[in-house]
Short mmCIF file of C-alpha atoms in Angstrom, two decimals:
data_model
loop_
_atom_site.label_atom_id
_atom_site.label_comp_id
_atom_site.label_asym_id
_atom_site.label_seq_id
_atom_site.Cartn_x
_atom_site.Cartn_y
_atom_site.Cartn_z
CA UNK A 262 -148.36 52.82 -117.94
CA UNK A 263 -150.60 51.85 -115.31
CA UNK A 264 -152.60 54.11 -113.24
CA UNK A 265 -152.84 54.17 -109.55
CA UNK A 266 -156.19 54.76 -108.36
CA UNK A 267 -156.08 54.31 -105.01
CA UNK A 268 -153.13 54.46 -102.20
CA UNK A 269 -153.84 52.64 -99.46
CA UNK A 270 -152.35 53.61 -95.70
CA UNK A 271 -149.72 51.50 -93.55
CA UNK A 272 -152.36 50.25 -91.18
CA UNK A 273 -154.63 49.01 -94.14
CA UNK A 274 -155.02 44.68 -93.89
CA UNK A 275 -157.43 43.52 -96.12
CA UNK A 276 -159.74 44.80 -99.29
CA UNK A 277 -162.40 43.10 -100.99
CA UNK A 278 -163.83 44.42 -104.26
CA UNK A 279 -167.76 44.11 -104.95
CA UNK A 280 -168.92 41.81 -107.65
CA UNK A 281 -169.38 43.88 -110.45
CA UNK A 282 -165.83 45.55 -109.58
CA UNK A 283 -167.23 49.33 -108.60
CA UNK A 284 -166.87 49.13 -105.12
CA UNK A 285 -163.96 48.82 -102.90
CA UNK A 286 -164.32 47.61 -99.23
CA UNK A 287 -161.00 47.58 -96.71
CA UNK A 288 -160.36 46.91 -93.45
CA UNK A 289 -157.64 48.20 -91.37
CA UNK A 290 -155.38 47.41 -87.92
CA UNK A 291 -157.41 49.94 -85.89
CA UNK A 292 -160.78 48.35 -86.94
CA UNK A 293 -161.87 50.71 -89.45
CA UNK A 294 -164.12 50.19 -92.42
CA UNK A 295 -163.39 52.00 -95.30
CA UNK A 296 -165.87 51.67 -98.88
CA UNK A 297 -164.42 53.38 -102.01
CA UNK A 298 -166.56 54.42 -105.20
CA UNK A 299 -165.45 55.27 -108.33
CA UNK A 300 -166.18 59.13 -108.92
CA UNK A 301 -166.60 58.56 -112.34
CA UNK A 302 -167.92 54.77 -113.02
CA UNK A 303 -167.84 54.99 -116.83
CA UNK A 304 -164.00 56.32 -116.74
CA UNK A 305 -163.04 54.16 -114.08
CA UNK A 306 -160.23 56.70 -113.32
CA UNK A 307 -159.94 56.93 -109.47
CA UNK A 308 -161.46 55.94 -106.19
CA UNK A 309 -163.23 58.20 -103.86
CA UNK A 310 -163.96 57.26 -100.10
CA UNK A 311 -167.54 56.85 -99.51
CA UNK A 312 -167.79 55.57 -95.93
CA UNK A 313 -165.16 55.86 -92.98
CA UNK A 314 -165.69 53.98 -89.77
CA UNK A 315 -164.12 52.76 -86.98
CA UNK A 316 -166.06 49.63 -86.46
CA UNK A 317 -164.23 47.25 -83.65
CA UNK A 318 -161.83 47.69 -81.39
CA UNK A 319 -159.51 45.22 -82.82
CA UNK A 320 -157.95 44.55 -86.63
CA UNK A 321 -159.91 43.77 -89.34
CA UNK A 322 -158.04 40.27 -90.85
CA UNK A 323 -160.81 39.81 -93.24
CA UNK A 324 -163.95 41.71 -95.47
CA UNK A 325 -166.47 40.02 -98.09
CA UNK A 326 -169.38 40.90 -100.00
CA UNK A 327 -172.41 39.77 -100.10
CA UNK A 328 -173.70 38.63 -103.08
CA UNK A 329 -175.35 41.72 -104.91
CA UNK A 330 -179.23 40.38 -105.21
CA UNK A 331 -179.30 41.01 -101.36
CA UNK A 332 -177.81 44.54 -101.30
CA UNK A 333 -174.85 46.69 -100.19
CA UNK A 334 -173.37 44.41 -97.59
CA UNK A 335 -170.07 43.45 -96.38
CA UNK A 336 -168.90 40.96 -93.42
CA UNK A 337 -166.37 41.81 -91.89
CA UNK A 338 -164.10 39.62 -89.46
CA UNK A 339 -161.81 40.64 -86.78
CA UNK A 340 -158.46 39.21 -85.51
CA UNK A 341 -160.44 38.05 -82.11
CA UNK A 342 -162.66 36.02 -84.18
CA UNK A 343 -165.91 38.00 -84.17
CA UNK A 344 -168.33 38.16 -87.77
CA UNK A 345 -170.03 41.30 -88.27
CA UNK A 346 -172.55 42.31 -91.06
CA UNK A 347 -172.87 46.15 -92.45
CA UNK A 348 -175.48 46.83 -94.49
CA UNK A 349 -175.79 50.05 -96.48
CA UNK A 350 -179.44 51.32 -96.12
CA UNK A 351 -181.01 55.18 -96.35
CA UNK A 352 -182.71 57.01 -93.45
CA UNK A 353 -185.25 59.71 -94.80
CA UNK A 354 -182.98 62.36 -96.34
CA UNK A 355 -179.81 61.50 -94.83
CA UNK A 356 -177.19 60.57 -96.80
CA UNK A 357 -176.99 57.03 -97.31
CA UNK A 358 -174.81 55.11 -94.26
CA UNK A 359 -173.32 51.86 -93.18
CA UNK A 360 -174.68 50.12 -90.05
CA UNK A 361 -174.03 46.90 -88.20
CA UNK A 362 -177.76 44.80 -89.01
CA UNK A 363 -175.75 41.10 -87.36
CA UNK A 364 -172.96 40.22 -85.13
CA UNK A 365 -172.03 36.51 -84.74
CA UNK A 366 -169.46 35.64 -81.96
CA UNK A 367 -168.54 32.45 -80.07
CA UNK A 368 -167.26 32.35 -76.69
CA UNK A 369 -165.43 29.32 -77.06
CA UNK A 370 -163.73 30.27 -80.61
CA UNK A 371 -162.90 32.37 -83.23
CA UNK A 372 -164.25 32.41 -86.88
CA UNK A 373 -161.32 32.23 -89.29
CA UNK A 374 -162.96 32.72 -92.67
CA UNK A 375 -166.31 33.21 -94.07
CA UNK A 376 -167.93 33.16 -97.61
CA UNK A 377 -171.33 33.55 -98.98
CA UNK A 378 -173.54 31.10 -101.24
CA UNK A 379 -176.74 31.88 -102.83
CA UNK A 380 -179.16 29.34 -105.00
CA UNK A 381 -182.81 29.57 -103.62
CA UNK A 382 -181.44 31.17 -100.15
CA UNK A 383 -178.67 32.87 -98.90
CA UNK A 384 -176.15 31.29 -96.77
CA UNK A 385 -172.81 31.72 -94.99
CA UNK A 386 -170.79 29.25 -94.06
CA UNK A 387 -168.01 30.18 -91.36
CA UNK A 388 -164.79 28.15 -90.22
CA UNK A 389 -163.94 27.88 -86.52
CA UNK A 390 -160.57 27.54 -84.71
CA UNK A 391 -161.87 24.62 -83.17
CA UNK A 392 -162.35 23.01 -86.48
CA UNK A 393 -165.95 23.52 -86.67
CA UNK A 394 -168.19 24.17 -89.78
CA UNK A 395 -171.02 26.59 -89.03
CA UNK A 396 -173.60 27.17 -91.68
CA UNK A 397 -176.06 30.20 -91.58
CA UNK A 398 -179.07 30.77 -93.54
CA UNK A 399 -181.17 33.77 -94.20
CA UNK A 400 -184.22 33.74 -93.48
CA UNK A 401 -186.30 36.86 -94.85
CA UNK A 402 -184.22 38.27 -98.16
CA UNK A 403 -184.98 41.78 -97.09
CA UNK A 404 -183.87 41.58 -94.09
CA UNK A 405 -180.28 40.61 -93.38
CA UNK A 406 -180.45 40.36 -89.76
CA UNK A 407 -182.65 37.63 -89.81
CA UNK A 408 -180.57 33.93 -90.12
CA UNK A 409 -180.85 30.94 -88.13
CA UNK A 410 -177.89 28.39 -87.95
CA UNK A 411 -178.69 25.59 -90.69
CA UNK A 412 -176.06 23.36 -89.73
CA UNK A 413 -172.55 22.27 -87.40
CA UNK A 414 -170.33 19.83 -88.35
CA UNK A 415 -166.43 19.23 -88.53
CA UNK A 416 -164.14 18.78 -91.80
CA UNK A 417 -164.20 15.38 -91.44
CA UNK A 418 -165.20 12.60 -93.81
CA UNK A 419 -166.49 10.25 -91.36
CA UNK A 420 -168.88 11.72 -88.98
CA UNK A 421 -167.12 9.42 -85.70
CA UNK A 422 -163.79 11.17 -85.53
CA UNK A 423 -161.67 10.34 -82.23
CA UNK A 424 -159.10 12.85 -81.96
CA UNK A 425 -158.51 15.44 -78.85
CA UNK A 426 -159.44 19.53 -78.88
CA UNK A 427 -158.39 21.14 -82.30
CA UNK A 428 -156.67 23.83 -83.08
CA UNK A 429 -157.13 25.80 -86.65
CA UNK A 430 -154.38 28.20 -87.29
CA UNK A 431 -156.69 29.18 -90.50
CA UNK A 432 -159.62 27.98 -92.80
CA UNK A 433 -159.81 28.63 -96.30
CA UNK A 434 -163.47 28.59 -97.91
CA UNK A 435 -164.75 28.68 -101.55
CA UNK A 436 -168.45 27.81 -102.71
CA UNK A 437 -169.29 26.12 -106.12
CA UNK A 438 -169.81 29.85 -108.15
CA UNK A 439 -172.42 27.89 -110.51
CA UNK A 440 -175.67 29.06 -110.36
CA UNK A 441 -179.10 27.72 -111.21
CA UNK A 442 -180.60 24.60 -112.70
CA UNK A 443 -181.14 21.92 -110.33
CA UNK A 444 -177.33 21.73 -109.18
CA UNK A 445 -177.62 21.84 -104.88
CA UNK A 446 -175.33 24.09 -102.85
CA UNK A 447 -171.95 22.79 -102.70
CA UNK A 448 -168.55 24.54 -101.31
CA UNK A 449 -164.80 23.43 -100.47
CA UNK A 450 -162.91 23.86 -96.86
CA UNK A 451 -159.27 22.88 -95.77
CA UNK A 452 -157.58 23.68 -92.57
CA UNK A 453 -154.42 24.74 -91.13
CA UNK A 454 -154.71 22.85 -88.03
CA UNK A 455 -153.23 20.45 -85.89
CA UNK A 456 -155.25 17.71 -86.33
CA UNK A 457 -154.45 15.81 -89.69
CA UNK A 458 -158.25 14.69 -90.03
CA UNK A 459 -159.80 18.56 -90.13
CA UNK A 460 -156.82 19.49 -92.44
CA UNK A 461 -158.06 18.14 -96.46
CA UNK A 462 -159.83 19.97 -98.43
CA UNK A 463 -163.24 18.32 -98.83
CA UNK A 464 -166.48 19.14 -100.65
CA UNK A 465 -169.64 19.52 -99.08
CA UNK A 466 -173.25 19.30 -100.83
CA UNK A 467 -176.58 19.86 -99.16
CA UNK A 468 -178.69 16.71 -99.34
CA UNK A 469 -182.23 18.30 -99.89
CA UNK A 470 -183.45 15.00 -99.43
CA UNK A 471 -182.07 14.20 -96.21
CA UNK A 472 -181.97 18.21 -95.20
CA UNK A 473 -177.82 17.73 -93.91
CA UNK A 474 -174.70 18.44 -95.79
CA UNK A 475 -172.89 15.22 -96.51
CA UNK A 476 -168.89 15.33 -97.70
CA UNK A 477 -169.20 13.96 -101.53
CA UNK A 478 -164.93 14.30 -102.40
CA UNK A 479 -161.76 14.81 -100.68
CA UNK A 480 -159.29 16.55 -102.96
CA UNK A 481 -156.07 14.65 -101.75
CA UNK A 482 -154.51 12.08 -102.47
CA UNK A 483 -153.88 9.22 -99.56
CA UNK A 484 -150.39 10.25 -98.70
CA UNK A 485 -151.31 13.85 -98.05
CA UNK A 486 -154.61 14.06 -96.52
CA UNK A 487 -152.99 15.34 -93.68
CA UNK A 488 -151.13 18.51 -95.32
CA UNK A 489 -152.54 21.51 -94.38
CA UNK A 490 -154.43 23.63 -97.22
CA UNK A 491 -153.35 26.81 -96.69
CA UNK A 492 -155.96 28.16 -100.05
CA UNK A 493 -159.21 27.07 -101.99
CA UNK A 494 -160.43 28.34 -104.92
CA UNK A 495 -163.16 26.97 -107.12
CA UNK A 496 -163.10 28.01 -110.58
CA UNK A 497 -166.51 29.23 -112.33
CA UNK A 498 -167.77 26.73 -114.82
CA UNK A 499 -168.35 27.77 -118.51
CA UNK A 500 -169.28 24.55 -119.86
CA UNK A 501 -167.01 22.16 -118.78
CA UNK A 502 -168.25 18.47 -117.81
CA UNK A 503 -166.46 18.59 -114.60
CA UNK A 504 -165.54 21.19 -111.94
CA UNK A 505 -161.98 22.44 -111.75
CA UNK A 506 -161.00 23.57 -108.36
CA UNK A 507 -157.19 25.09 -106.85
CA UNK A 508 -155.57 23.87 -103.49
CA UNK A 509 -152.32 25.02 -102.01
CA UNK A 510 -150.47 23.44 -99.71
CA UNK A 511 -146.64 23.29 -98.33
CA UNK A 512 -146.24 20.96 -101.25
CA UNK A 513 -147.53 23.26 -104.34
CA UNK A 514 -150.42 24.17 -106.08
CA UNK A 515 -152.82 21.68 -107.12
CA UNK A 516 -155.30 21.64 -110.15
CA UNK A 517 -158.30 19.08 -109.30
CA UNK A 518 -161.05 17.65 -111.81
CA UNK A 519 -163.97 17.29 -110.28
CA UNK A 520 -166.57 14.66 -111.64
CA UNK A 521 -170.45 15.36 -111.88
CA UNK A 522 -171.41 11.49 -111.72
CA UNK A 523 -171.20 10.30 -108.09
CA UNK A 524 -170.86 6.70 -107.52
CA UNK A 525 -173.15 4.36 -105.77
CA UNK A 526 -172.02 5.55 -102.07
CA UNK A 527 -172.54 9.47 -103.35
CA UNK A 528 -168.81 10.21 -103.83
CA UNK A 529 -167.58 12.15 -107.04
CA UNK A 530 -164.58 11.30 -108.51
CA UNK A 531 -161.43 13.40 -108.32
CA UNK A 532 -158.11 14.04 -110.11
CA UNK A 533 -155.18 15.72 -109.90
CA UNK A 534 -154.15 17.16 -112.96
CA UNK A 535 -151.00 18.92 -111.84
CA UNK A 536 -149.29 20.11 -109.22
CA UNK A 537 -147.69 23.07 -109.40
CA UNK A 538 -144.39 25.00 -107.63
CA UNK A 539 -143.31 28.85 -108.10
CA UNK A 540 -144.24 30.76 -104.94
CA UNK A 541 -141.30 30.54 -102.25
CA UNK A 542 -143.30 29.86 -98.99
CA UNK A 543 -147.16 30.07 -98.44
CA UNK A 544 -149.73 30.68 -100.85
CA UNK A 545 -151.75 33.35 -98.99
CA UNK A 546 -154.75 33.75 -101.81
CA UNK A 547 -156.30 32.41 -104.74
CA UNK A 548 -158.55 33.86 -107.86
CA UNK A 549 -159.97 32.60 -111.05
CA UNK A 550 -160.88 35.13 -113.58
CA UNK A 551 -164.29 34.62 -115.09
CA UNK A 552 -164.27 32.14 -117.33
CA UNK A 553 -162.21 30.18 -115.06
CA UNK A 554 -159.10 29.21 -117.09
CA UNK A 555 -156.96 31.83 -115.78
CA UNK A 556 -155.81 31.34 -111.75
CA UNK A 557 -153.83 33.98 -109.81
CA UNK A 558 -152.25 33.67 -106.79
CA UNK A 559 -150.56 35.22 -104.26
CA UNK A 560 -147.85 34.58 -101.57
CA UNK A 561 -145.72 35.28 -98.46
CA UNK A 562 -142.62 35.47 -101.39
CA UNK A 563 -144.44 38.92 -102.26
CA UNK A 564 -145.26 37.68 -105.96
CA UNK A 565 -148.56 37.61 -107.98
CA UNK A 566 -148.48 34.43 -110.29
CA UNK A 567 -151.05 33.72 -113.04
CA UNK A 568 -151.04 30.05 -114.09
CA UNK A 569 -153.15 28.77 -117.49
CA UNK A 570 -153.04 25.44 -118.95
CA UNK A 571 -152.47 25.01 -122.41
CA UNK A 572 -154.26 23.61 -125.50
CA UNK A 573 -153.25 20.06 -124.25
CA UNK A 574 -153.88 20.82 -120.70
CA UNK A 575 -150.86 21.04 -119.32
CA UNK A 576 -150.99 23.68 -116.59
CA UNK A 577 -148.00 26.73 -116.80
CA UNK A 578 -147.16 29.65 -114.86
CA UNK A 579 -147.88 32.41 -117.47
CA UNK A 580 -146.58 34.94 -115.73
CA UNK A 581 -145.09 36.87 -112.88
CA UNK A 582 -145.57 40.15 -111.23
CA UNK A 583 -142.84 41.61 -109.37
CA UNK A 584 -144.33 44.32 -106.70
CA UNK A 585 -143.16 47.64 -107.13
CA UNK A 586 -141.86 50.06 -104.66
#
């Protein structure tokens, strides 16, 4: 039977573990930030809280961690739109403590999702309600209130777009999780907007040569590029001679093959491999597990699917777990 090792309250929102799974971050209605440890890491056997703060005034919708090589740090975003960074640091003898080292807010509107990437520098890229793309970059890696705002664009494939004032219900986010050799920062975003343009998930690569970020695929097919993506994941890559990333939609859940190869105008080819139904309503979440063959996914229907493909690669739900009371 499975132990619980950690009961959340009613006015709990979101949690985020760390990457090496010891550390649980959560965010609550009242704008609290909560970290968990595990009293006893080798036993794994139950959560204690570490840290208790109320942090903002408003709920927390969203937390994530920042990759590990940079420290104890979490970003945490709030339903009015505002990013802030908390940083775990020590002061003299006191017991160690999280405090706010960045706040990044816009007056005209609100961040709906964030994730972090890290090759030779740490960056964040944050969607906007307004259909913006923000990317940060850090500047000194000992110092995480130092970044400087690398680049703004839209979701858009063609950088001309002629359509009125957006508006981005939510943004889904999810950077390429391979790290080193010479591959250059790359990460997926689709929107839940009004505007059928912003909506497609497309993949963005920084052009070291040019110094921009330049859309190299659009994972949908002509018919649909105006759907909008309600989830992103992109799967890690174990050896594979292509990249495998999720997308969900109102339509399903779709598999896509991404090529390596671009063609002559710097595109990479694209496949769907399947398309896949089970969840009654919205997909609210995506994971792969590590090795990137197993996906999970969660929904408004309250159900936590885990789909595989088999030896032949046809992809199956091979499972479903039913909440429990």
């Amino acid at each position: 039977m499975a132990k619980e090792l950690l009961k959340f309250n009613n006015v709990t929102t979101c949690s985020s573990w760390n990457y090496s799974s010891t550390r649980l971050a959560s965010g609550s209605k009242d704008g609290s930030l909560s970290i968990f440890d595990f009293t006893h890491p080798s036993s794994s056997s139950s959560l204690r809280s570490s840290f208790n703060s109320k942090i903002h005034e408003g709920t927390i919708v969203k937390v994530v961690w920042v990759p590990p090589e940079y420290g104890d740090a979490v970003a945490s975003v709030t339903a009015d739109g505002i990013v802030s960074l908390w940083e775990e640091v020590a002061n003299d003898s006191q017991p160690l403590q999280w405090k706010n080292c960045k706040t990044f807010r816009c007056s005209s509107s609100k961040v709906l999702d964030v994730q972090f990437g890290s090759l030779t520098t740490l960056k964040m890229v944050a969607a906007y309600s307004d259909g913006h793309v923000r990317v940060y970059e850090l500047l000194d890696p000992l110092e995480l209130k130092n970044w400087q705002l690398q680049a703004e664009f839209q979701n858009v494939v063609e950088s001309v777009s002629a359509f009125g004032k957006a508006l981005c219900l939510s943004a889904s986010i999810s950077w390429n999780p391979q790290k080193g050799g010479s591959q250059e920062s790359s990460f997926i975003i689709g929107f839940n907007s009004n505007t059928a343009e912003l909506n497609s998930s497309k993949v963005w690569e920084f052009d070291q040569a040019h110094q921009r970020w330049l859309p190299v695929a659009e994972l949908a097919l002509p018919e649909d590029k105006g759907d909008q993506v309600y989830a992103v994941a992109w799967a890690p890559n174990i050896g594979r001679s292509y990249e495998t990333i999720a997308v969900a939609t109102h339509k399903g859940l779709g598999i896509w093959n991404l090529g390596l190869n671009p063609d002559h105008d710097g595109r990479l080819p694209v496949e769907r491999v399947a398309l896949l139904s089970g969840h009654e309503g919205m997909v609210w979440q995506m994971e792969w597990d590590m090795s990137g063959m197993t996906l999970a996914t969660t929904g408004h229907d309250g159900m936590v699917r885990l789909w595989q493909s088999n030896l032949n690669g046809v992809w199956h739900q091979q499972a479903a777990l039913e909440p429990t009371s």
